[in-house]
Coordinates of C-alpha atoms in Angstrom, one line a residue:
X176 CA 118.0 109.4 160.3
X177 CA 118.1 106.2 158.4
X178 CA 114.7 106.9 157.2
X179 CA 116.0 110.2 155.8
X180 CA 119.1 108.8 154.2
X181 CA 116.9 106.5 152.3
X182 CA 114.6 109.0 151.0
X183 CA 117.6 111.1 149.9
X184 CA 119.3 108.6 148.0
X185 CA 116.0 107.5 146.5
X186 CA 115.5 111.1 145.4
X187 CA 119.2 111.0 143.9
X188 CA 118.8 107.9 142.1
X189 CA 115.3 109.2 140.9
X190 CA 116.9 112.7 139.5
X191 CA 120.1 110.6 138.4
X192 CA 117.8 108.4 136.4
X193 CA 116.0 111.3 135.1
X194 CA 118.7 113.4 133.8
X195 CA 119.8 110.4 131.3
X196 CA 116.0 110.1 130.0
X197 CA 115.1 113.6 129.2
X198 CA 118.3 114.7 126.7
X199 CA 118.2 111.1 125.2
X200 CA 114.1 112.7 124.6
X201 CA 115.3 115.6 123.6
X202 CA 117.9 114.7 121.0
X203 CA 115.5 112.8 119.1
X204 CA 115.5 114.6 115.5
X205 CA 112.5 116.0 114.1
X206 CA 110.7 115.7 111.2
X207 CA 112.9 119.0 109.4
X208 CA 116.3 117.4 110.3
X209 CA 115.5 113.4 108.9
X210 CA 113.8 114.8 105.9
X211 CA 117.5 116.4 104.8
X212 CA 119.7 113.2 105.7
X213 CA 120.8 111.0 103.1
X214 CA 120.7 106.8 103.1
X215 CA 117.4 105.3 104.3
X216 CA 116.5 107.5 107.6
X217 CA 113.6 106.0 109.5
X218 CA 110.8 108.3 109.3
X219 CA 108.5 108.2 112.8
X220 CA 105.2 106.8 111.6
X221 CA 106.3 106.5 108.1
X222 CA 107.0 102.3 106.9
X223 CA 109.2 103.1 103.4
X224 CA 110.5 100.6 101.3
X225 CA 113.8 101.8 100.1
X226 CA 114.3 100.8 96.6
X227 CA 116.2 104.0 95.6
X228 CA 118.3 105.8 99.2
X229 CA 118.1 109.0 99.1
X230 CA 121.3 111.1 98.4
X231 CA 122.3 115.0 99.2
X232 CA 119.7 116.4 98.6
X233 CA 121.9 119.5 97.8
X234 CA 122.6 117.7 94.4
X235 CA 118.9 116.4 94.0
X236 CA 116.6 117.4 90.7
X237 CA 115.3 121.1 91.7
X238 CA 112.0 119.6 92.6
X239 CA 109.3 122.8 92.7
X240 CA 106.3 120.9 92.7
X241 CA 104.6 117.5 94.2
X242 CA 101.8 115.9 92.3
X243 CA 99.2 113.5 93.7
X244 CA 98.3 110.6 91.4
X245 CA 95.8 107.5 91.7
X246 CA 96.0 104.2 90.0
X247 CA 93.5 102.0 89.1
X248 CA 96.0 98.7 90.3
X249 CA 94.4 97.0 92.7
X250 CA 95.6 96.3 96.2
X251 CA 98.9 94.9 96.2
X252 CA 100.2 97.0 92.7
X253 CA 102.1 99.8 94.2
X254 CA 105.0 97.6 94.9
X255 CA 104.9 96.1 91.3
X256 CA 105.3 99.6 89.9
X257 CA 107.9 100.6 92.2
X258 CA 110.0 98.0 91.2
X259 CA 109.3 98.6 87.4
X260 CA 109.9 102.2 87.9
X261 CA 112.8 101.4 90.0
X262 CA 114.9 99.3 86.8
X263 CA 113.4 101.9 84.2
X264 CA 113.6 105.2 86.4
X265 CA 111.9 107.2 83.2
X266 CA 109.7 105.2 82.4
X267 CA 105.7 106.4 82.8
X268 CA 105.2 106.6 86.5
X269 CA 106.2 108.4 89.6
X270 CA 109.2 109.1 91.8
X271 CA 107.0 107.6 95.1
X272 CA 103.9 104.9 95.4
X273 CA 101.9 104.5 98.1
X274 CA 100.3 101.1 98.9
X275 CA 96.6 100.4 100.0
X276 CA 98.2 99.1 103.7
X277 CA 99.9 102.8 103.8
X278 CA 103.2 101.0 102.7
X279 CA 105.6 104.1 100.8
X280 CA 107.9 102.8 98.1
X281 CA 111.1 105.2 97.0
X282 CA 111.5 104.0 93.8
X283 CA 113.4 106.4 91.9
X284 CA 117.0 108.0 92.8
X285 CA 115.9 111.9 93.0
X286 CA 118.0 113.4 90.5
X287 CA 116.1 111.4 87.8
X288 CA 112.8 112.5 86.2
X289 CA 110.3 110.0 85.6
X290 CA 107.6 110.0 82.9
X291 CA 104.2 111.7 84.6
X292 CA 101.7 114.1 83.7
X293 CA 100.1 115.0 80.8
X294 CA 102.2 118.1 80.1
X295 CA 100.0 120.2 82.3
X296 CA 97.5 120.7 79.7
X297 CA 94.4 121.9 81.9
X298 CA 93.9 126.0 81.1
X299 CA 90.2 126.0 82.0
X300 CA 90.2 126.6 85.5
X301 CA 87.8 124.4 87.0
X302 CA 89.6 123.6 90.0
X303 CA 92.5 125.9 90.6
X304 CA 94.2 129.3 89.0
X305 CA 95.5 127.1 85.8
X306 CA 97.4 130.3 84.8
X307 CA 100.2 129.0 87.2
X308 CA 100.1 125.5 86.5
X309 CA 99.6 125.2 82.2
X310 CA 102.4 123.3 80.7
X311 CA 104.5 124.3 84.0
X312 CA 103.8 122.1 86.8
X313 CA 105.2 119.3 84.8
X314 CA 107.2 116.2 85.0
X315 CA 110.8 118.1 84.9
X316 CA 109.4 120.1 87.7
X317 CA 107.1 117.8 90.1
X318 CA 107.4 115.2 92.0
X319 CA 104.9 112.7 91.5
X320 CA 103.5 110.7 94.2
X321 CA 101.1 107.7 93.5
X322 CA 98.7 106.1 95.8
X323 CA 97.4 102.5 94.3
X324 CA 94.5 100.2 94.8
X325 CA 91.4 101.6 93.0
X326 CA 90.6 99.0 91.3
X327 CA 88.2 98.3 89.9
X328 CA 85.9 101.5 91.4
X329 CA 88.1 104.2 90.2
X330 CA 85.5 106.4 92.6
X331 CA 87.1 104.9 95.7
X332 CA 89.1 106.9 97.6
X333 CA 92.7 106.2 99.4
X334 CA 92.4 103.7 102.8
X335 CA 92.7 105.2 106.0
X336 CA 96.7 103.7 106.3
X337 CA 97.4 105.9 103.1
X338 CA 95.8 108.3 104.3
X339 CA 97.8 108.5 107.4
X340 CA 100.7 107.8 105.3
X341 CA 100.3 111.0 103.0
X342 CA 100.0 113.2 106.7
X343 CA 103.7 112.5 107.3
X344 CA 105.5 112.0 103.5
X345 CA 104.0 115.5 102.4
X346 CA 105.4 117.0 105.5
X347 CA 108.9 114.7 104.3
X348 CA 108.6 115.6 100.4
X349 CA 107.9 119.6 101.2
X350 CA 110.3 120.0 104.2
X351 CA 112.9 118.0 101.6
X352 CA 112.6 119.6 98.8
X353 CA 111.5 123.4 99.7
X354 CA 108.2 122.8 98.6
X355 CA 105.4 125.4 99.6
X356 CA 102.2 124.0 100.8
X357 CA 100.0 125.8 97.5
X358 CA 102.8 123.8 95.5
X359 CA 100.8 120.3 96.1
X360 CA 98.5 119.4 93.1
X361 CA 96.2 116.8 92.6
X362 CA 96.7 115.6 89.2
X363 CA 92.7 116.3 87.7
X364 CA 93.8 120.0 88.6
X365 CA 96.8 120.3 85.9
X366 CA 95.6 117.8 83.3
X367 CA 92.3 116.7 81.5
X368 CA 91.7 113.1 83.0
X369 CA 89.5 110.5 83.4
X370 CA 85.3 111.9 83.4
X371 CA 84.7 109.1 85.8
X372 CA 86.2 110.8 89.3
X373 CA 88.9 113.4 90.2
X374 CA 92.0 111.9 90.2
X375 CA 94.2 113.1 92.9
X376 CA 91.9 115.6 94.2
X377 CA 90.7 114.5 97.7
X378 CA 94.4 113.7 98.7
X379 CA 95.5 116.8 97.8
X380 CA 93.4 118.9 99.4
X381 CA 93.5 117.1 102.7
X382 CA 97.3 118.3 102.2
X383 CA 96.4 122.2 101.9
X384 CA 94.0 121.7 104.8
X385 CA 96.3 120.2 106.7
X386 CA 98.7 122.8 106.3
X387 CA 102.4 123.6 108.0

């Protein structure tokens, strides 16, 4: 009978224990949810650097667009910028930077517009249906994202950590903002750039592969 009683209880406790793990699991918010807060939320698998907290979003800029941008700033740059871009908001640059160690820097508050883009000048096709994008997907209408340390091979691509990084802030930026997935551009696809290697372009379409 002892034997029994022990069992019992050890059951209980078990199933007692239990019952205080799972909903503490289950209230754990998901991606959707911390992507509308406001402040500096802590993203799951996401390090950012919050030089600019994010507001309501209700009263954000009516971002339509995200825009992938490289730099040729070598490893260590993307915080630099963020913190020039962060005391001259509309300045040439980007809203978000992305560092070589996958590292995210909000630099901008997002009701501002920085300086970015060419003016959406590409009409010729070459990569995407430019019909949508010419002298639309613009600065007043994308956010531009931009991932540093290509210095001095413009040809190299991002590092695995921004890599990894990009996975969970385009998920953050489109589930934010309303963005569709065909909305995310590299920037060679909406401007004439540099000859030397497609800026943008690789980062980008991991994001459409990806998908939802």
């Amino acid at each position: 009978m002892n034997l029994r009683l022990a069992a019992a209880a050890l059951v209980g406790a078990f199933t007692f224990s239990l019952a205080f793990v799972v909903p503490a699991s289950a209230q754990t918010p998901d991606l959707a949810t911390i992507a509308r807060a406001s402040g500096t939320p802590d993203i799951p698998g996401l390090k950012v650097v919050w030089l600019a907290p994010w507001g309501d979003v209700a009263k954000s800029h009516p971002w339509r667009n995200i825009i992938v941008h490289e730099t040729e700033g070598p490893s260590g740059s993307a915080r630099g910028g963020a913190q020039e871009q962060n005391k001259n908001p509309t300045r040439r640059g980007v809203m978000v930077w992305v560092e070589t160690d996958g590292t995210v820097y909000w630099a901008v508050a997002e009701n501002l517009v920085p300086t970015h883009t060419d003016g959406a000048d590409r009409n010729d096709n070459k990569y995407i249906d430019n019909s949508k994008t010419y002298h639309q997907v613009n600065k007043d209408t994308s956010i531009g994202v931009e991932f540093a340390g290509n210095y001095p091979d413009v040809t190299r691509g991002a590092t695995e950590a921004q890599v990894a990084a990009w996975r969970i802030l385009v998920k953050v930026l489109r589930a934010r903002y309303g963005i569709p997935l065909e909305r995310v551009y590299a920037h060679n696809w909406i401007d004439f750039k540099d000859a030397r290697y497609c800026e943008g372009c690789a980062l980008a379409k991991l994001a459409r592969e990806w998908g939802e």
